[in-house]
Amino acid sequence: MSTSLQQPGSARPYLRRIRLALLCFSVAANAICAGGVFCFPIISPALVTHLKLTQPQLTTIALVGMMGQYPFAAFVGKILDLYGAWACSLISACFFSAGFGLFANEISSSPDTITQPSTSTFHRLVVYFFIAALGTVFSYFSSVFAASKNFPNYIGAAAGTSMALFGLSPTFLSLIASRYFSSPDGEVDVSHFLKFLAMLCGCVHLVGGFTMYAIPSTPKEESSSVILTNDLEAPNERTPMLPNKTNDNQVLVRVDVVSLRDQSPEPKQSTLDVLSDRNFWALAFIVFVVLGSCEMIISNIGTIVLSLPSPISTNSAFVNTPSIVSMTATQVRVLSISNTLSRLVVGPLADIVSPVPSRTIGGNRGILREHHISRIAFMTFSTATLACTYAWMVIGVKEQAGIWALTIGAGIAYGCTFTILPSLVSSIWGLSNLGRNYGIMTYAPFLGTPSFSYLYAFSSDAGSASSQDEACRGTACWTFTFKVSALAATLACVTSAYLWRAWKGRV
């Protein structure tokens, strides 16, 4: 009799492990399949040859895919907070299937005898790609926060891994396109490739709708949580007459083992409460500078390489040789690799040296692991790295070989900031509104990216106007841009030092 009563309880941990395994599979699948909109460079040549689209039209479609993810981020975060990651995964399945499917149908239904671009076709393609961009942001939130909320004690590793897979998604999908949807002469069958994306993304995210639930912890895991309070116990008959010696920078705490079931939920915060916190704006400024300037580099690394003389050129002569194309491709790969590796390294490292509380109530809830350094240190590292990198671009770069520091530094800072941001937001403003608060924070790069990009564009345009070539040549094309960027990164570094002091003991 006693054995039969123990069987359900003994089976629960195994059932939970199965559910966690399915959730991890869905998180990885969602992330690796979500980067379809970033594959636009491999489909744009076919749009030129088949639909005769102009370069401004192609740029518009690409920007809709890139920037269309940000405007509705707070709304997507609110849906995630109210319903969960499964709802975001289901919605993304609908958007991906509709966006890529309609885009493919528009291409296949257009006649091959087109000689001039069709304005109506262009407008429809913009709408369809925007729909796919909405699917991207829903997918991103579903994978990142399904991982973060189910592994709150290791939020850095969970968020970093899912973000790294998201960053590798364009590479994964482009390999599929080149292997299975390319002709012998290298041209991609865009219509069939997009139909494949519509089916793949739709099915993967549909599965996520059935697996991405918040899985409750077992009683054993719940009882391992602790509360860290800044109050010392009142003296009693067992209190020693002489207190233990401690370092001046250590904080004495009382540790009480409690069950999460006995605790009240986190206090609700309105959007106005968050926006009235000046520290929120300080963090937003750091994100504005780091992500905005890094995305400017990601978008323009090709023209930055082109503006400089190659190592084989003499007397500063600019030659448009295959070496320039090779150098550009190499720099893109280096930036991607440094971005991905930083996410994979920083997440687990932050969990080790800066463990965050699984639930934050007044900054007192914690876990029984030693805290070595504030997580803001990673933001300080990112901003300091960018400040030095941008300063190097101003004073040290004269040819293409010198921009390795730019791609490596930007990739590391970009990946580090994206990885550490969810844990900072959850630690300070709680998990209950994490999706909404993180969504609001993503408006910072939404504004930062075009700000730094247009700064570079106008600076480069002024340089090309003073030269005889159509493209801007020489360091004058971007010197002013990196001077401003270096100053902004320095201010962001100072701001991170302020937050380090303001949030001492909380992150």
Coordinates of C-alpha atoms in Angstrom, one line a residue:
M1 CA 0.0 0.0 0.0
S2 CA 2.8 2.4 0.9
T3 CA 4.6 1.5 -2.3
S4 CA 1.6 2.4 -4.5
L5 CA 1.3 5.7 -2.7
Q6 CA 4.9 6.6 -3.4
Q7 CA 4.8 5.8 -7.1
P8 CA 3.1 9.0 -8.3
G9 CA 5.4 11.2 -6.2
S10 CA 8.5 9.3 -7.4
A11 CA 7.4 9.6 -11.0
R12 CA 6.9 13.4 -10.8
P13 CA 10.6 14.3 -11.1
Y14 CA 11.0 12.1 -14.2
L15 CA 7.9 13.7 -15.8
R16 CA 9.3 17.1 -15.0
R17 CA 12.6 16.2 -16.7
I18 CA 10.8 15.1 -19.8
R19 CA 8.8 18.3 -19.9
L20 CA 12.1 20.3 -19.4
A21 CA 13.7 18.4 -22.2
L22 CA 10.8 19.1 -24.6
L23 CA 10.9 22.8 -23.5
C24 CA 14.7 23.0 -24.2
F25 CA 14.2 21.4 -27.6
S26 CA 11.5 24.0 -28.5
V27 CA 13.6 26.9 -27.2
A28 CA 16.5 25.8 -29.4
A29 CA 14.4 25.0 -32.4
N30 CA 12.5 28.4 -32.1
A31 CA 15.8 30.3 -31.8
I32 CA 17.7 28.5 -34.7
C33 CA 14.7 28.9 -37.1
A34 CA 13.8 32.5 -36.3
G35 CA 16.3 34.4 -38.4
G36 CA 14.7 34.2 -41.7
V37 CA 14.4 38.0 -42.2
F38 CA 18.1 38.3 -41.8
C39 CA 18.6 36.1 -44.8
F40 CA 17.4 38.9 -47.1
P41 CA 20.9 39.4 -48.7
I42 CA 20.7 36.0 -50.3
I43 CA 17.3 36.6 -51.8
S44 CA 17.8 40.2 -52.9
P45 CA 19.6 39.3 -56.1
A46 CA 16.6 37.3 -57.3
L47 CA 14.3 40.3 -56.5
V48 CA 16.5 42.4 -58.8
T49 CA 16.6 40.0 -61.7
H50 CA 13.1 38.7 -61.4
L51 CA 11.1 41.7 -60.1
K52 CA 13.5 44.5 -61.3
L53 CA 13.4 46.1 -57.8
T54 CA 15.7 49.1 -57.4
Q55 CA 18.3 49.5 -54.6
P56 CA 16.2 52.0 -52.6
Q57 CA 13.3 49.5 -52.7
L58 CA 15.5 46.6 -51.6
T59 CA 16.9 48.8 -48.8
T60 CA 13.3 49.6 -47.7
I61 CA 12.3 45.9 -47.5
A62 CA 15.5 45.1 -45.6
L63 CA 15.0 47.9 -43.1
V64 CA 11.4 46.8 -42.5
G65 CA 12.7 43.4 -41.6
M66 CA 15.4 44.7 -39.3
M67 CA 13.6 47.6 -37.6
G68 CA 10.1 46.1 -37.7
Q69 CA 11.0 43.9 -34.7
Y70 CA 11.3 46.8 -32.2
P71 CA 8.1 48.9 -32.3
F72 CA 5.8 46.2 -30.8
A73 CA 8.4 44.8 -28.4
A74 CA 6.6 46.1 -25.3
F75 CA 3.3 44.8 -26.5
V76 CA 4.8 41.4 -27.2
G77 CA 6.4 41.4 -23.7
K78 CA 3.0 42.2 -22.2
I79 CA 1.4 39.2 -24.0
L80 CA 4.3 37.1 -22.6
D81 CA 3.7 38.3 -19.1
L82 CA -0.1 37.7 -19.3
Y83 CA -0.2 34.4 -21.1
G84 CA 3.3 32.9 -21.3
A85 CA 5.9 32.0 -23.9
W86 CA 3.6 29.4 -25.5
A87 CA 1.2 32.1 -26.7
C88 CA 4.1 34.1 -28.3
S89 CA 5.3 30.9 -30.0
L90 CA 1.8 30.2 -31.5
I91 CA 1.4 33.8 -32.7
S92 CA 4.9 33.7 -34.3
A93 CA 3.9 30.5 -36.1
C94 CA 1.0 32.4 -37.7
F95 CA 3.1 35.4 -38.6
F96 CA 6.0 33.4 -40.1
S97 CA 3.7 31.2 -42.2
A98 CA 1.7 34.1 -43.5
G99 CA 4.7 36.5 -44.1
F100 CA 7.0 34.1 -45.9
G101 CA 4.2 32.3 -47.6
L102 CA 2.7 35.4 -49.1
F103 CA 6.1 36.7 -50.0
A104 CA 6.9 33.5 -51.9
N105 CA 3.5 33.6 -53.6
E106 CA 4.0 37.2 -54.7
I107 CA 7.3 36.2 -56.4
S108 CA 6.1 33.1 -58.1
S109 CA 2.9 34.8 -59.4
S110 CA 4.9 37.7 -61.0
P111 CA 5.6 37.2 -64.8
D112 CA 9.1 36.8 -66.0
T113 CA 8.6 39.5 -68.7
I114 CA 8.7 42.4 -66.2
T115 CA 10.9 45.3 -67.4
Q116 CA 10.0 47.9 -64.8
P117 CA 9.5 47.4 -61.0
S118 CA 5.8 47.3 -60.0
T119 CA 5.0 49.7 -57.2
S120 CA 2.1 47.6 -56.0
T121 CA 4.3 44.5 -55.8
F122 CA 6.9 46.4 -53.9
H123 CA 4.3 47.7 -51.4
R124 CA 3.0 44.2 -50.9
L125 CA 6.4 42.8 -50.3
V126 CA 7.1 45.4 -47.7
V127 CA 3.9 44.4 -45.8
Y128 CA 4.7 40.7 -46.1
F129 CA 8.3 41.2 -44.8
F130 CA 6.9 43.3 -41.9
I131 CA 4.6 40.4 -41.0
A132 CA 7.6 38.1 -41.0
A133 CA 9.5 40.7 -38.8
L134 CA 6.6 40.5 -36.3
G135 CA 7.0 36.7 -36.2
T136 CA 10.7 37.2 -35.5
V137 CA 10.1 39.3 -32.4
F138 CA 7.4 37.0 -31.0
S139 CA 9.7 34.0 -31.6
Y140 CA 12.7 35.8 -29.9
F141 CA 10.6 36.6 -26.8
S142 CA 9.2 33.1 -26.7
S143 CA 12.6 31.4 -26.7
V144 CA 14.6 33.8 -24.5
F145 CA 12.0 34.1 -21.8
A146 CA 10.9 30.5 -21.8
A147 CA 14.5 29.6 -21.0
S148 CA 14.9 32.5 -18.5
K149 CA 11.8 31.9 -16.5
N150 CA 12.2 28.1 -16.3
F151 CA 15.9 28.4 -15.2
P152 CA 15.8 31.6 -13.0
N153 CA 18.8 30.6 -11.0
Y154 CA 20.9 30.4 -14.2
I155 CA 19.2 33.1 -16.2
G156 CA 22.5 34.2 -17.8
A157 CA 23.3 30.8 -19.3
A158 CA 19.7 30.3 -20.3
A159 CA 19.4 33.7 -22.0
G160 CA 22.9 33.6 -23.5
T161 CA 22.4 30.2 -25.1
S162 CA 19.1 31.0 -26.7
M163 CA 20.4 34.3 -27.9
A164 CA 23.5 32.6 -29.4
L165 CA 21.3 30.2 -31.3
F166 CA 19.2 33.1 -32.5
G167 CA 22.4 34.8 -33.7
L168 CA 23.4 31.6 -35.6
S169 CA 20.0 31.3 -37.2
P170 CA 20.9 33.3 -40.4
T171 CA 24.0 31.2 -40.9
F172 CA 22.0 28.0 -40.4
L173 CA 19.2 29.0 -42.8
S174 CA 21.6 30.4 -45.4
L175 CA 23.5 27.0 -45.5
I176 CA 20.2 25.3 -46.1
A177 CA 19.4 27.7 -48.9
S178 CA 22.8 27.2 -50.6
R179 CA 22.7 23.4 -50.2
Y180 CA 19.2 22.5 -51.1
F181 CA 17.7 25.6 -53.0
S182 CA 20.5 26.8 -55.2
S183 CA 21.2 26.1 -58.8
P184 CA 24.6 25.0 -60.0
D185 CA 25.4 28.6 -61.0
G186 CA 24.7 29.7 -57.4
E187 CA 21.3 31.4 -57.8
V188 CA 18.9 30.7 -55.0
D189 CA 15.3 29.5 -55.8
V190 CA 13.8 32.2 -53.7
S191 CA 10.2 31.1 -54.1
H192 CA 10.7 27.6 -53.0
F193 CA 13.1 28.6 -50.2
L194 CA 10.6 31.0 -48.7
K195 CA 7.8 28.4 -48.9
F196 CA 10.1 26.0 -47.0
L197 CA 10.7 28.7 -44.4
A198 CA 7.0 29.2 -44.1
M199 CA 6.4 25.5 -43.4
L200 CA 9.5 25.0 -41.2
C201 CA 8.9 28.1 -39.0
G202 CA 5.2 27.4 -38.8
C203 CA 5.6 23.8 -37.6
V204 CA 8.5 24.5 -35.2
H205 CA 6.7 27.3 -33.5
L206 CA 3.4 25.4 -33.4
V207 CA 5.2 22.7 -31.4
G208 CA 6.5 25.4 -29.1
G209 CA 2.9 26.4 -28.4
F210 CA 2.4 23.0 -26.8
T211 CA 5.7 22.8 -24.9
M212 CA 6.7 26.3 -23.8
Y213 CA 5.0 26.4 -20.4
A214 CA 6.3 27.5 -17.1
I215 CA 7.2 24.1 -15.4
P216 CA 6.7 24.2 -11.6
S217 CA 9.6 23.2 -9.5
T218 CA 9.6 20.2 -7.2
P219 CA 9.1 20.7 -3.4
K220 CA 12.8 19.8 -2.9
E221 CA 13.9 22.6 -5.3
E222 CA 11.5 25.0 -3.7
S223 CA 12.8 24.4 -0.2
S224 CA 16.3 25.1 -1.3
S225 CA 15.4 28.8 -1.9
V226 CA 16.5 31.3 0.7
I227 CA 15.7 34.8 1.7
L228 CA 18.6 37.2 2.2
T229 CA 17.7 40.1 4.5
N230 CA 19.9 43.0 5.4
D231 CA 18.8 42.8 9.0
L232 CA 20.9 41.1 11.6
E233 CA 19.2 38.8 14.2
A234 CA 18.3 40.4 17.5
P235 CA 20.7 39.6 20.3
N236 CA 19.7 36.7 22.5
E237 CA 21.3 34.4 25.1
R238 CA 23.3 32.5 22.4
T239 CA 24.7 35.7 20.8
P240 CA 28.5 35.8 21.2
M241 CA 29.9 38.7 23.1
L242 CA 32.4 39.5 20.4
P243 CA 31.2 39.5 16.8
N244 CA 33.1 37.7 14.1
K245 CA 35.7 39.8 12.3
T246 CA 34.7 40.7 8.8
N247 CA 36.0 42.8 6.0
D248 CA 34.6 46.3 5.8
N249 CA 33.2 45.7 2.3
Q250 CA 31.3 42.5 3.4
V251 CA 27.6 42.6 4.2
L252 CA 26.3 40.5 7.1
V253 CA 23.1 38.7 6.3
R254 CA 20.7 36.3 7.9
V255 CA 19.9 33.3 5.8
D256 CA 16.5 31.6 6.4
V257 CA 15.4 28.6 4.4
V258 CA 11.8 29.0 3.3
S259 CA 9.4 27.6 0.8
L260 CA 8.4 29.7 -2.2
R261 CA 4.8 28.5 -1.7
D262 CA 4.7 30.4 1.6
Q263 CA 5.7 33.7 0.1
S264 CA 3.5 36.4 -1.3
P265 CA 3.8 37.2 -5.1
E266 CA 5.9 40.0 -6.4
P267 CA 4.2 43.4 -6.1
K268 CA 2.8 44.6 -9.4
Q269 CA 4.5 47.6 -11.1
S270 CA 2.8 49.8 -13.6
T271 CA 4.6 51.1 -16.7
L272 CA 4.6 54.5 -15.1
D273 CA 6.4 53.1 -12.0
V274 CA 9.1 51.8 -14.2
L275 CA 9.5 54.9 -16.3
S276 CA 9.6 57.1 -13.3
D277 CA 12.8 55.3 -12.1
R278 CA 15.8 57.3 -13.2
N279 CA 18.0 54.2 -13.1
F280 CA 15.8 52.7 -15.8
W281 CA 16.7 55.6 -18.1
A282 CA 20.3 55.3 -17.2
L283 CA 20.3 51.7 -18.2
A284 CA 18.4 52.6 -21.4
F285 CA 21.1 55.2 -22.3
I286 CA 23.8 52.5 -22.0
V287 CA 21.7 50.2 -24.2
F288 CA 21.1 53.0 -26.7
V289 CA 24.8 53.6 -27.1
V290 CA 26.1 50.1 -27.1
L291 CA 23.5 48.3 -29.3
G292 CA 22.8 51.3 -31.5
S293 CA 26.5 51.9 -32.4
C294 CA 27.2 48.2 -32.8
E295 CA 24.3 47.7 -35.2
M296 CA 25.6 50.7 -37.1
I297 CA 28.9 48.8 -37.5
I298 CA 27.1 45.5 -38.4
S299 CA 25.2 47.3 -41.2
N300 CA 28.1 49.3 -42.6
I301 CA 31.2 47.1 -42.1
G302 CA 31.4 46.6 -45.9
T303 CA 31.7 50.3 -46.7
I304 CA 34.1 50.9 -43.8
V305 CA 36.4 48.2 -45.3
L306 CA 36.0 49.7 -48.8
S307 CA 37.0 53.1 -47.6
L308 CA 40.5 51.9 -46.6
P309 CA 43.4 50.9 -48.8
S310 CA 44.2 47.1 -48.8
P311 CA 47.5 45.9 -47.5
I312 CA 48.7 45.1 -51.1
S313 CA 47.9 48.6 -52.4
T314 CA 50.7 51.1 -52.5
N315 CA 50.8 54.9 -52.0
S316 CA 47.3 54.7 -50.5
A317 CA 45.8 53.7 -53.8
F318 CA 42.4 52.2 -53.5
V319 CA 41.9 49.1 -55.7
N320 CA 38.6 47.4 -56.0
T321 CA 40.0 43.8 -56.1
P322 CA 38.6 40.5 -55.0
S323 CA 40.7 40.9 -51.8
I324 CA 38.3 43.7 -50.7
V325 CA 35.4 41.3 -51.1
S326 CA 37.2 38.6 -49.2
M327 CA 38.2 41.0 -46.4
T328 CA 34.6 42.2 -46.0
A329 CA 33.3 38.6 -45.8
T330 CA 36.0 37.8 -43.3
Q331 CA 35.2 40.7 -41.1
V332 CA 31.5 39.8 -41.2
R333 CA 32.4 36.3 -40.0
V334 CA 34.7 37.5 -37.3
L335 CA 32.0 39.9 -36.0
S336 CA 29.4 37.1 -36.0
I337 CA 31.8 34.6 -34.2
S338 CA 32.9 37.1 -31.6
N339 CA 29.2 38.0 -31.0
T340 CA 28.2 34.4 -30.6
L341 CA 31.1 33.3 -28.4
S342 CA 30.6 36.3 -26.1
R343 CA 27.0 35.2 -25.5
L344 CA 28.0 31.6 -24.8
V345 CA 30.8 32.7 -22.4
V346 CA 29.2 35.7 -20.6
G347 CA 26.0 34.0 -19.7
P348 CA 27.5 31.1 -17.6
L349 CA 30.3 33.3 -16.3
A350 CA 27.7 35.9 -15.0
D351 CA 25.8 33.1 -13.2
I352 CA 29.0 32.0 -11.5
V353 CA 30.4 35.3 -10.4
S354 CA 27.1 37.3 -10.1
P355 CA 24.3 34.9 -9.2
V356 CA 20.9 36.7 -9.3
P357 CA 17.9 36.0 -7.0
S358 CA 15.3 33.8 -8.5
R359 CA 12.6 36.2 -7.4
T360 CA 13.2 39.8 -6.4
I361 CA 11.0 41.2 -3.6
G362 CA 12.4 44.5 -2.4
G363 CA 15.9 43.2 -3.3
N364 CA 15.9 40.7 -0.5
R365 CA 15.2 37.3 -2.1
G366 CA 18.3 35.4 -3.1
I367 CA 20.0 32.0 -3.4
L368 CA 22.7 30.4 -1.4
R369 CA 25.7 31.1 -3.7
E370 CA 28.6 33.4 -3.2
H371 CA 28.3 36.8 -5.0
H372 CA 31.7 38.0 -6.3
I373 CA 30.9 41.1 -8.4
S374 CA 28.0 43.1 -9.7
R375 CA 26.5 42.2 -13.1
I376 CA 26.8 45.9 -14.0
A377 CA 30.6 45.1 -14.3
F378 CA 29.7 43.4 -17.6
M379 CA 28.1 46.5 -18.9
T380 CA 31.1 48.5 -17.8
F381 CA 33.3 46.1 -19.7
S382 CA 31.2 46.5 -22.8
T383 CA 31.2 50.3 -22.8
A384 CA 34.9 50.5 -22.0
T385 CA 35.7 48.1 -24.8
L386 CA 33.7 50.2 -27.3
A387 CA 35.3 53.4 -26.1
C388 CA 38.8 52.0 -26.6
T389 CA 37.8 50.4 -29.9
Y390 CA 36.3 53.6 -31.3
A391 CA 39.3 55.7 -30.1
W392 CA 41.5 53.2 -31.9
M393 CA 39.6 53.8 -35.1
V394 CA 40.2 57.5 -34.8
I395 CA 43.9 57.5 -34.0
G396 CA 45.3 54.1 -35.1
V397 CA 43.6 52.8 -38.3
K398 CA 45.1 53.6 -41.6
E399 CA 44.4 50.5 -43.7
Q400 CA 42.1 47.5 -43.8
A401 CA 44.2 45.4 -41.5
G402 CA 43.6 47.8 -38.6
I403 CA 39.8 47.2 -38.3
W404 CA 40.1 43.8 -36.8
A405 CA 39.8 45.4 -33.4
L406 CA 36.5 47.1 -34.5
T407 CA 34.8 43.9 -35.5
I408 CA 36.0 41.9 -32.5
G409 CA 35.3 44.7 -30.0
A410 CA 31.8 45.4 -31.5
G411 CA 30.9 41.7 -31.6
I412 CA 32.0 41.2 -27.9
A413 CA 30.2 44.3 -26.6
Y414 CA 27.0 43.5 -28.6
G415 CA 26.8 39.9 -27.4
C416 CA 27.7 40.7 -23.8
T417 CA 25.1 43.5 -23.5
F418 CA 22.3 41.4 -25.0
T419 CA 23.1 38.5 -22.8
I420 CA 23.3 40.4 -19.5
L421 CA 20.3 42.7 -20.1
P422 CA 17.4 40.3 -19.2
S423 CA 19.0 39.4 -15.9
L424 CA 19.5 43.0 -15.0
V425 CA 15.9 43.9 -15.8
S426 CA 14.6 40.9 -13.8
S427 CA 16.8 41.5 -10.8
I428 CA 15.8 45.2 -10.4
W429 CA 12.2 45.2 -11.5
G430 CA 11.1 41.6 -11.0
L431 CA 10.1 38.6 -13.0
S432 CA 6.4 39.2 -13.1
N433 CA 6.7 42.1 -15.7
L434 CA 10.0 41.0 -17.2
G435 CA 8.6 40.7 -20.8
R436 CA 7.0 44.2 -20.7
N437 CA 10.0 45.9 -19.1
Y438 CA 12.5 44.2 -21.4
G439 CA 10.2 45.2 -24.3
I440 CA 10.3 48.8 -23.3
M441 CA 14.1 48.6 -22.9
T442 CA 14.4 47.5 -26.5
Y443 CA 13.1 50.8 -27.7
A444 CA 16.6 52.1 -26.9
P445 CA 18.3 50.3 -29.8
F446 CA 15.2 51.0 -31.9
L447 CA 16.2 54.7 -31.6
G448 CA 20.0 54.2 -31.3
T449 CA 20.5 52.2 -34.5
P450 CA 19.1 54.8 -36.9
S451 CA 20.7 57.6 -34.9
F452 CA 24.2 56.2 -35.3
S453 CA 23.5 54.8 -38.8
Y454 CA 22.4 58.2 -40.1
L455 CA 25.4 59.8 -38.4
Y456 CA 27.6 57.5 -40.3
A457 CA 25.6 58.0 -43.5
F458 CA 25.8 61.8 -43.5
S459 CA 29.5 61.8 -42.5
S460 CA 30.3 59.3 -45.3
D461 CA 28.1 61.2 -47.8
A462 CA 30.0 64.4 -47.0
G463 CA 33.3 62.6 -47.6
S464 CA 32.2 61.2 -50.9
A465 CA 31.0 64.7 -52.1
S466 CA 34.5 66.0 -51.7
S467 CA 36.1 63.2 -53.6
Q468 CA 36.1 62.2 -57.2
D469 CA 34.9 58.6 -56.6
E470 CA 31.2 57.6 -56.1
A471 CA 32.1 55.8 -52.9
C472 CA 33.8 57.6 -50.0
R473 CA 37.5 56.9 -49.7
G474 CA 39.8 57.4 -46.7
T475 CA 39.5 57.7 -42.9
A476 CA 37.6 61.0 -43.3
C477 CA 34.5 59.0 -44.2
W478 CA 34.0 57.9 -40.6
T479 CA 36.4 59.8 -38.4
F480 CA 33.8 62.1 -37.1
T481 CA 31.3 59.2 -36.6
F482 CA 33.8 57.3 -34.4
K483 CA 34.8 60.5 -32.5
V484 CA 31.1 61.0 -31.5
S485 CA 30.7 57.2 -30.8
A486 CA 33.8 57.2 -28.6
L487 CA 32.5 60.1 -26.6
A488 CA 29.1 58.4 -26.3
A489 CA 30.7 55.2 -25.2
T490 CA 32.7 57.0 -22.5
L491 CA 29.6 58.6 -21.1
A492 CA 27.9 55.2 -21.1
C493 CA 30.8 53.8 -19.2
V494 CA 30.5 56.6 -16.6
T495 CA 26.8 55.8 -16.4
S496 CA 27.4 52.2 -15.8
A497 CA 29.8 53.1 -12.9
Y498 CA 26.9 55.1 -11.4
L499 CA 24.5 52.2 -11.7
W500 CA 27.2 49.9 -10.2
R501 CA 27.2 52.1 -7.1
A502 CA 23.4 52.6 -7.1
W503 CA 22.6 48.9 -7.4
K504 CA 25.3 47.7 -5.0
G505 CA 24.2 44.4 -3.4
R506 CA 21.2 44.0 -5.7
V507 CA 22.7 42.6 -8.9

